[in-house]
């Protein structure tokens, strides 16, 4: 590699998890360009993270926005290809499993440019999830695969990917959490703003298509979380993703009183809420990891997870969307020993990624 790196990103989790790699590039004085697909565009899912994580504005924003999978991915593919033709970089980095990743990966793989996939080798083994298709395709067409754990590396090897292409780096989410958790503790006033200081509460997120686009599943989730909260006599704080908010309106669902929906939170406030919560209930990938890193018990309202490490260390439990199963899992996780080891690395994943690309920089993360 690597005179010039292009980051193709488009959604909240990609901004958060690529931010440490972008900062590492800046530190190492590697020239880079940020190409934003525009998949996320609402301020609360997008620009607020660029500001708070002190990232430069994207050099390009393709402004693709929302749409069906084919339309959204197709428009991003055309846009990314045009930009890559113009910039002609040595390397493109994508992170995760969204449609932005799929488009960035496919566009790159058809050109004479190396592709690196950050967070490679995750599998839910549920092919009905669009994310599963996206990550499998990105992995199989990448030159550099940055696996967060040995388990994800082994999965890639089982799929026939050559050892030389894979580097176990840890997950860059650890870099992001380590870099920001003290700041969150010092700067965020979210607990007092929400009247949560000194009060036990559960933090909830639910936004995955397989849950909130299905009226029965979404109702079931809300019933289950409400039941668990009643049993513990706590409030639930639910920063709500716009997809979920739209579905609430469309299905005419009334959110139970104990669940307080609030706007999507900026990163420091969300980290503060995660760290202070008694327990987290979620269907998010990144939130499962962060709960595990922060030592907060987690219950995942899905039938599968591509983060089995969180379950193996005892930090997380899968419960699907049945109300009784949600309440039971919450109860069990609240009784769990929280002294587990973080399986996602030491907070130096970004530096390892750059090293694997042939760049040597000084170690050390705040
Ligand atoms: C996408 C990812 C998902 C990831 C999530 C992170 C895919 C297939 N899915 O889901 O894996 O967990 O991002 O948050 O890539 N909307 C807004 N403002 C925005 C963006 C979206 O209001 O800035 C609304 C629109 O109504 C849109 C809906 O949310 O139709 C869904 O957006 P979309 O980008 O299709 O998928 P996400 O649910 O965000
Ligand atoms: N997040 C945030 N504010 C919120 C909800 C989530 O900053 O209100 C962060 C969270 O800390 C994590 C990331 O968003 O780093 C997870 O993104 P999301 O749940 O949207 O996507 P997924 O990880 O499921 O793909």
XYZ file of C-alpha atoms and ligand atoms in Angstrom:
430
model
C 0.000 0.000 0.000
C -0.598 2.939 0.612
C -0.049 6.465 -0.350
C -3.688 7.328 -0.214
C -6.529 5.754 1.740
C -10.204 6.327 0.991
C -12.764 5.705 3.731
C -16.189 4.866 2.351
C -18.790 5.216 5.088
C -22.453 6.084 5.373
C -24.092 5.296 8.708
C -23.797 6.043 12.412
C -21.905 2.899 13.440
C -19.422 3.267 10.577
C -18.640 6.852 11.558
C -18.087 5.810 15.187
C -15.976 2.744 14.405
C -13.900 4.317 11.631
C -13.223 7.502 13.607
C -10.241 5.943 15.463
C -8.769 4.679 12.169
C -9.187 8.104 10.592
C -7.470 9.701 13.597
C -4.663 7.136 13.346
C -4.219 8.073 9.673
C -4.013 11.744 10.621
C -1.437 10.951 13.325
C 0.644 8.945 10.859
C 0.294 11.678 8.224
C -1.216 9.277 5.727
C -3.210 11.138 3.106
C -6.861 10.149 3.170
C -10.247 11.044 1.745
C -13.640 10.510 3.355
C -16.440 9.506 1.006
C -19.854 9.610 2.677
C -22.576 7.744 0.818
C -25.325 9.767 2.481
C -27.133 6.616 3.677
C -27.601 8.393 7.022
C -28.304 12.102 6.666
C -30.375 13.190 9.691
C -28.203 15.377 11.893
C -28.743 13.057 14.879
C -27.394 10.034 12.994
C -24.701 11.788 11.022
C -23.135 15.246 11.394
C -23.357 15.229 15.178
C -20.828 12.367 15.173
C -18.405 14.143 12.849
C -18.426 17.116 15.209
C -18.195 15.233 18.466
C -15.565 12.762 17.292
C -13.563 15.664 15.832
C -13.550 14.299 12.306
C -13.047 16.473 9.259
C -16.145 16.941 7.123
C -16.465 14.313 4.393
C -14.635 15.301 1.196
C -17.502 13.867 -0.822
C -21.099 13.275 0.119
C -23.007 11.249 -2.447
C -26.327 12.195 -0.850
C -27.951 8.875 -1.709
C -30.335 8.843 1.265
C -33.003 6.234 1.941
C -34.612 3.805 -0.495
C -35.071 0.150 -1.322
C -31.960 -2.015 -1.066
C -31.426 -2.134 -4.823
C -31.963 1.564 -5.418
C -29.884 2.657 -2.445
C -27.010 0.258 -3.098
C -27.071 0.877 -6.855
C -26.882 4.638 -6.517
C -24.060 4.345 -4.011
C -22.189 1.978 -6.297
C -22.347 4.432 -9.185
C -21.333 7.338 -6.960
C -18.446 5.556 -5.236
C -17.060 4.353 -8.578
C -17.056 7.895 -9.958
C -15.218 9.247 -6.932
C -12.661 6.434 -6.931
C -11.962 7.046 -10.626
C -11.295 10.670 -9.790
C -9.093 10.077 -6.725
C -7.384 6.861 -7.812
C -6.326 5.781 -4.312
C -4.195 2.751 -3.403
C -6.564 1.488 -0.712
C -10.240 1.727 0.237
C -11.402 0.903 3.764
C -14.982 -0.028 4.651
C -16.299 -1.044 8.061
C -19.117 -3.368 9.075
C -22.130 -4.639 7.186
C -24.390 -1.899 5.875
C -25.451 -1.218 2.292
C -22.764 1.490 2.191
C -20.182 -1.222 2.873
C -21.588 -3.440 0.131
C -21.486 -0.618 -2.422
C -18.021 0.574 -1.381
C -16.675 -2.964 -1.512
C -18.128 -3.900 -4.891
C -17.089 -0.629 -6.533
C -13.535 -1.019 -5.229
C -13.176 -4.678 -6.134
C -13.810 -3.963 -9.833
C -10.960 -1.448 -9.922
C -7.230 -1.738 -9.433
C -7.493 -0.693 -5.790
C -6.963 -2.730 -2.614
C -9.995 -3.199 -0.420
C -9.754 -3.538 3.361
C -12.719 -4.702 5.433
C -12.692 -3.584 9.042
C -14.698 -5.929 11.319
C -14.345 -8.917 9.006
C -15.521 -12.442 9.722
C -18.679 -11.723 11.728
C -21.549 -14.107 10.950
C -25.083 -14.387 12.285
C -25.708 -17.410 10.025
C -29.078 -15.837 9.235
C -29.176 -15.148 5.527
C -32.525 -13.373 5.797
C -30.665 -10.390 7.292
C -29.401 -7.918 4.683
C -26.356 -7.316 6.898
C -25.289 -10.976 6.581
C -25.181 -10.756 2.788
C -23.281 -7.492 2.968
C -20.585 -8.812 5.287
C -20.098 -12.076 3.412
C -19.674 -10.264 0.089
C -17.329 -7.652 1.561
C -15.162 -10.324 3.195
C -14.829 -12.439 0.095
C -13.757 -9.603 -2.179
C -11.333 -7.875 0.219
C -7.564 -8.009 -0.014
C -7.192 -7.087 3.656
C -9.511 -8.609 6.256
C -9.319 -7.087 9.718
C -10.887 -9.635 12.042
C -11.749 -8.314 15.507
C -11.243 -11.659 17.277
C -9.618 -15.038 16.735
C -13.121 -16.467 16.402
C -13.892 -14.215 13.439
C -10.521 -15.091 11.919
C -11.350 -18.803 12.226
C -14.688 -18.258 10.508
C -12.918 -16.612 7.575
C -10.451 -19.490 7.385
C -13.358 -21.987 7.382
C -14.771 -20.120 4.383
C -11.516 -20.652 2.533
C -10.006 -17.190 2.836
C -6.217 -17.297 2.814
C -4.412 -16.711 6.087
C -2.188 -14.020 4.544
C -5.187 -11.779 3.911
C -6.407 -11.860 7.520
C -5.131 -9.868 10.516
C -6.629 -10.128 13.988
C -6.724 -6.529 15.163
C -9.348 -6.255 17.900
C -12.460 -4.210 17.235
C -12.079 -0.479 16.644
C -15.134 0.014 18.862
C -12.781 -0.571 21.820
C -10.546 2.233 20.540
C -13.644 4.445 20.314
C -14.910 3.549 23.787
C -11.499 3.965 25.460
C -10.977 7.274 23.727
C -14.366 8.652 24.751
C -15.535 7.082 27.999
C -13.648 9.434 30.313
C -14.753 12.407 28.226
C -18.313 11.117 28.509
C -18.035 10.891 32.283
C -16.559 14.382 32.544
C -18.569 16.251 29.951
C -21.951 14.645 29.477
C -24.831 16.074 31.469
C -27.347 13.652 30.009
C -28.144 11.920 33.308
C -29.172 15.109 35.058
C -30.927 16.435 31.942
C -33.058 13.294 31.827
C -33.557 13.238 35.618
C -31.715 9.926 35.911
C -28.990 10.920 38.382
C -28.788 8.240 41.055
C -31.835 6.396 39.691
C -31.623 2.871 38.313
C -32.787 2.576 34.709
C -32.570 0.276 31.700
C -31.266 1.573 28.376
C -32.993 0.235 25.276
C -32.338 0.407 21.553
C -34.306 -1.415 18.841
C -34.018 -0.488 15.201
C -33.228 -3.617 13.160
C -35.492 -4.171 10.165
C -36.326 -7.751 11.216
C -37.709 -6.417 14.508
C -39.285 -3.025 13.973
C -40.608 -3.554 10.439
C -42.629 -6.492 11.745
C -45.579 -5.158 13.741
C -45.992 -8.286 15.900
C -42.317 -8.446 16.782
C -42.137 -4.742 17.581
C -45.235 -4.930 19.837
C -43.828 -8.012 21.486
C -40.500 -6.308 22.211
C -42.214 -3.343 23.826
C -44.419 -5.632 25.926
C -41.417 -7.686 27.060
C -39.275 -4.704 28.004
C -42.213 -3.103 29.794
C -42.819 -6.313 31.756
C -39.139 -6.532 32.765
C -39.156 -2.888 33.849
C -42.315 -3.412 35.956
C -40.741 -6.372 37.704
C -37.751 -4.223 38.705
C -39.714 -1.012 39.110
C -37.380 0.949 36.837
C -37.809 3.267 33.890
C -36.533 2.392 30.418
C -34.849 5.040 28.280
C -35.143 4.373 24.553
C -33.235 6.676 22.166
C -35.217 5.873 19.083
C -33.817 5.404 15.578
C -35.941 7.101 12.868
C -36.787 3.750 11.268
C -38.381 2.582 14.530
C -40.089 5.901 15.123
C -41.695 5.717 11.699
C -42.940 2.201 12.339
C -44.510 3.218 15.655
C -46.571 5.806 13.781
C -47.361 3.519 10.872
C -48.536 0.625 13.107
C -50.241 3.033 15.480
C -48.390 1.558 18.447
C -48.613 3.248 21.817
C -45.351 2.913 23.718
C -45.900 1.653 27.298
C -45.566 4.340 29.958
C -42.407 2.955 31.525
C -40.525 3.239 28.245
C -39.437 6.803 27.597
C -38.538 7.409 23.950
C -36.004 10.160 23.358
C -34.123 11.450 20.323
C -31.096 9.469 19.112
C -28.244 10.560 21.355
C -24.840 11.916 20.433
C -21.949 9.607 21.249
C -20.755 10.949 24.600
C -24.284 11.111 25.977
C -25.058 7.622 24.706
C -21.852 6.223 26.226
C -22.759 7.883 29.522
C -26.230 6.319 29.406
C -24.744 2.911 28.598
C -22.231 3.077 31.425
C -24.819 4.228 33.981
C -27.585 1.807 32.994
C -28.360 -1.132 35.220
C -28.884 -3.188 32.083
C -29.098 -2.707 28.317
C -31.740 -4.290 26.073
C -30.962 -3.978 22.396
C -30.893 -5.420 18.905
C -27.879 -3.342 17.859
C -24.529 -4.862 16.994
C -22.382 -2.028 18.298
C -24.390 -1.681 21.491
C -23.874 -5.391 22.339
C -20.130 -4.799 22.043
C -20.090 -1.567 24.014
C -22.156 -3.055 26.862
C -19.629 -5.880 27.065
C -16.666 -3.477 27.041
C -18.239 -1.235 29.685
C -19.165 -4.145 31.984
C -22.925 -3.607 31.736
C -25.193 -6.673 31.389
C -26.922 -6.915 28.029
C -29.996 -8.703 26.693
C -30.249 -8.983 22.918
C -33.715 -9.177 21.424
C -32.745 -11.212 18.396
C -32.654 -14.874 17.408
C -28.966 -14.783 16.483
C -25.912 -12.681 17.062
C -22.740 -12.200 15.071
C -21.066 -11.258 18.368
C -21.023 -14.695 20.114
C -17.991 -13.604 22.139
C -20.275 -11.408 24.266
C -22.364 -14.431 25.181
C -19.405 -16.693 25.795
C -17.870 -14.298 28.337
C -21.233 -14.015 30.116
C -21.985 -10.397 29.180
C -24.958 -10.944 26.904
C -27.939 -13.217 26.414
C -30.064 -13.813 23.322
C -33.800 -13.915 23.931
C -35.660 -13.339 20.672
C -38.763 -11.189 20.950
C -41.148 -13.196 23.136
C -42.197 -10.990 26.106
C -41.756 -13.717 28.707
C -38.321 -14.608 27.332
C -37.264 -10.947 27.413
C -38.377 -10.560 31.046
C -36.716 -13.836 32.049
C -33.437 -12.930 30.342
C -33.384 -9.514 31.974
C -33.869 -11.154 35.328
C -31.084 -13.654 34.686
C -28.643 -11.040 33.406
C -29.288 -8.773 36.382
C -28.082 -11.609 38.587
C -24.965 -12.201 36.492
C -21.412 -11.660 37.636
C -20.132 -8.634 35.680
C -16.422 -9.398 36.009
C -16.064 -10.722 32.468
C -13.076 -10.042 30.213
C -13.550 -7.782 27.210
C -13.003 -10.083 24.201
C -12.690 -7.282 21.618
C -9.102 -6.185 22.145
C -6.968 -3.592 23.857
C -7.971 -0.365 22.111
C -5.132 -0.439 19.567
C -7.050 -1.972 16.663
C -6.664 1.115 14.477
C -2.893 1.076 14.738
C -2.834 -2.644 13.880
C -4.959 -1.971 10.820
C -2.536 0.643 9.553
C 0.423 -1.592 10.347
C -1.132 -4.416 8.346
C -1.507 -1.985 5.458
C 2.219 -1.343 5.692
C 2.270 1.756 7.813
C 4.152 1.798 11.068
C 3.045 4.268 13.680
C 3.668 4.796 17.322
C 1.349 2.831 19.602
C -0.694 4.390 22.340
C -4.332 5.118 22.841
C -5.658 7.424 25.522
C -28.794 0.749 8.522
C -28.169 -0.617 8.323
C -28.193 -1.386 9.636
C -27.538 -0.580 10.741
C -28.130 0.801 10.818
C -27.336 1.632 11.784
C -28.460 -1.554 6.056
C -29.147 -2.587 5.263
N -28.894 -1.410 7.331
O -30.138 0.542 8.895
O -27.469 -2.600 9.496
O -27.730 -1.266 11.960
O -28.091 1.440 9.530
O -28.096 2.604 12.393
O -27.567 -0.905 5.581
N -33.777 7.438 8.149
C -33.858 8.743 8.573
N -32.715 9.474 8.620
C -31.522 8.962 8.254
C -31.443 7.654 7.802
C -32.588 6.879 7.765
O -34.929 9.240 8.913
O -30.527 9.703 8.334
C -35.002 6.612 8.120
C -35.639 6.576 6.723
O -37.013 6.542 6.892
C -35.190 5.233 6.196
C -35.063 4.376 7.453
O -34.654 5.268 8.478
O -36.095 4.688 5.285
C -34.058 3.252 7.314
O -32.793 3.747 6.876
P -31.749 2.771 6.136
O -30.535 3.519 5.806
O -32.443 2.068 5.024
O -31.440 1.652 7.168
P -31.208 1.705 8.748
O -32.437 1.173 9.416
O -30.690 3.007 9.168
N -25.395 5.126 19.357
C -25.387 6.492 19.649
N -26.564 7.097 19.971
C -27.740 6.416 20.039
C -27.743 5.027 19.753
C -26.548 4.411 19.400
O -24.335 7.137 19.628
O -28.768 7.030 20.356
C -24.129 4.475 18.963
C -23.694 3.349 19.865
O -22.886 3.842 20.912
C -22.931 2.429 18.924
C -23.565 2.689 17.570
O -24.335 3.879 17.703
O -21.563 2.807 18.845
C -24.439 1.542 17.155
O -25.135 1.890 16.001
P -26.516 1.257 15.590
O -27.156 0.624 16.766
O -27.270 2.301 14.861
O -26.089 0.194 14.489
P -25.539 -1.315 14.550
O -24.360 -1.348 15.431
O -26.675 -2.171 15.020
O -25.243 -1.600 13.124
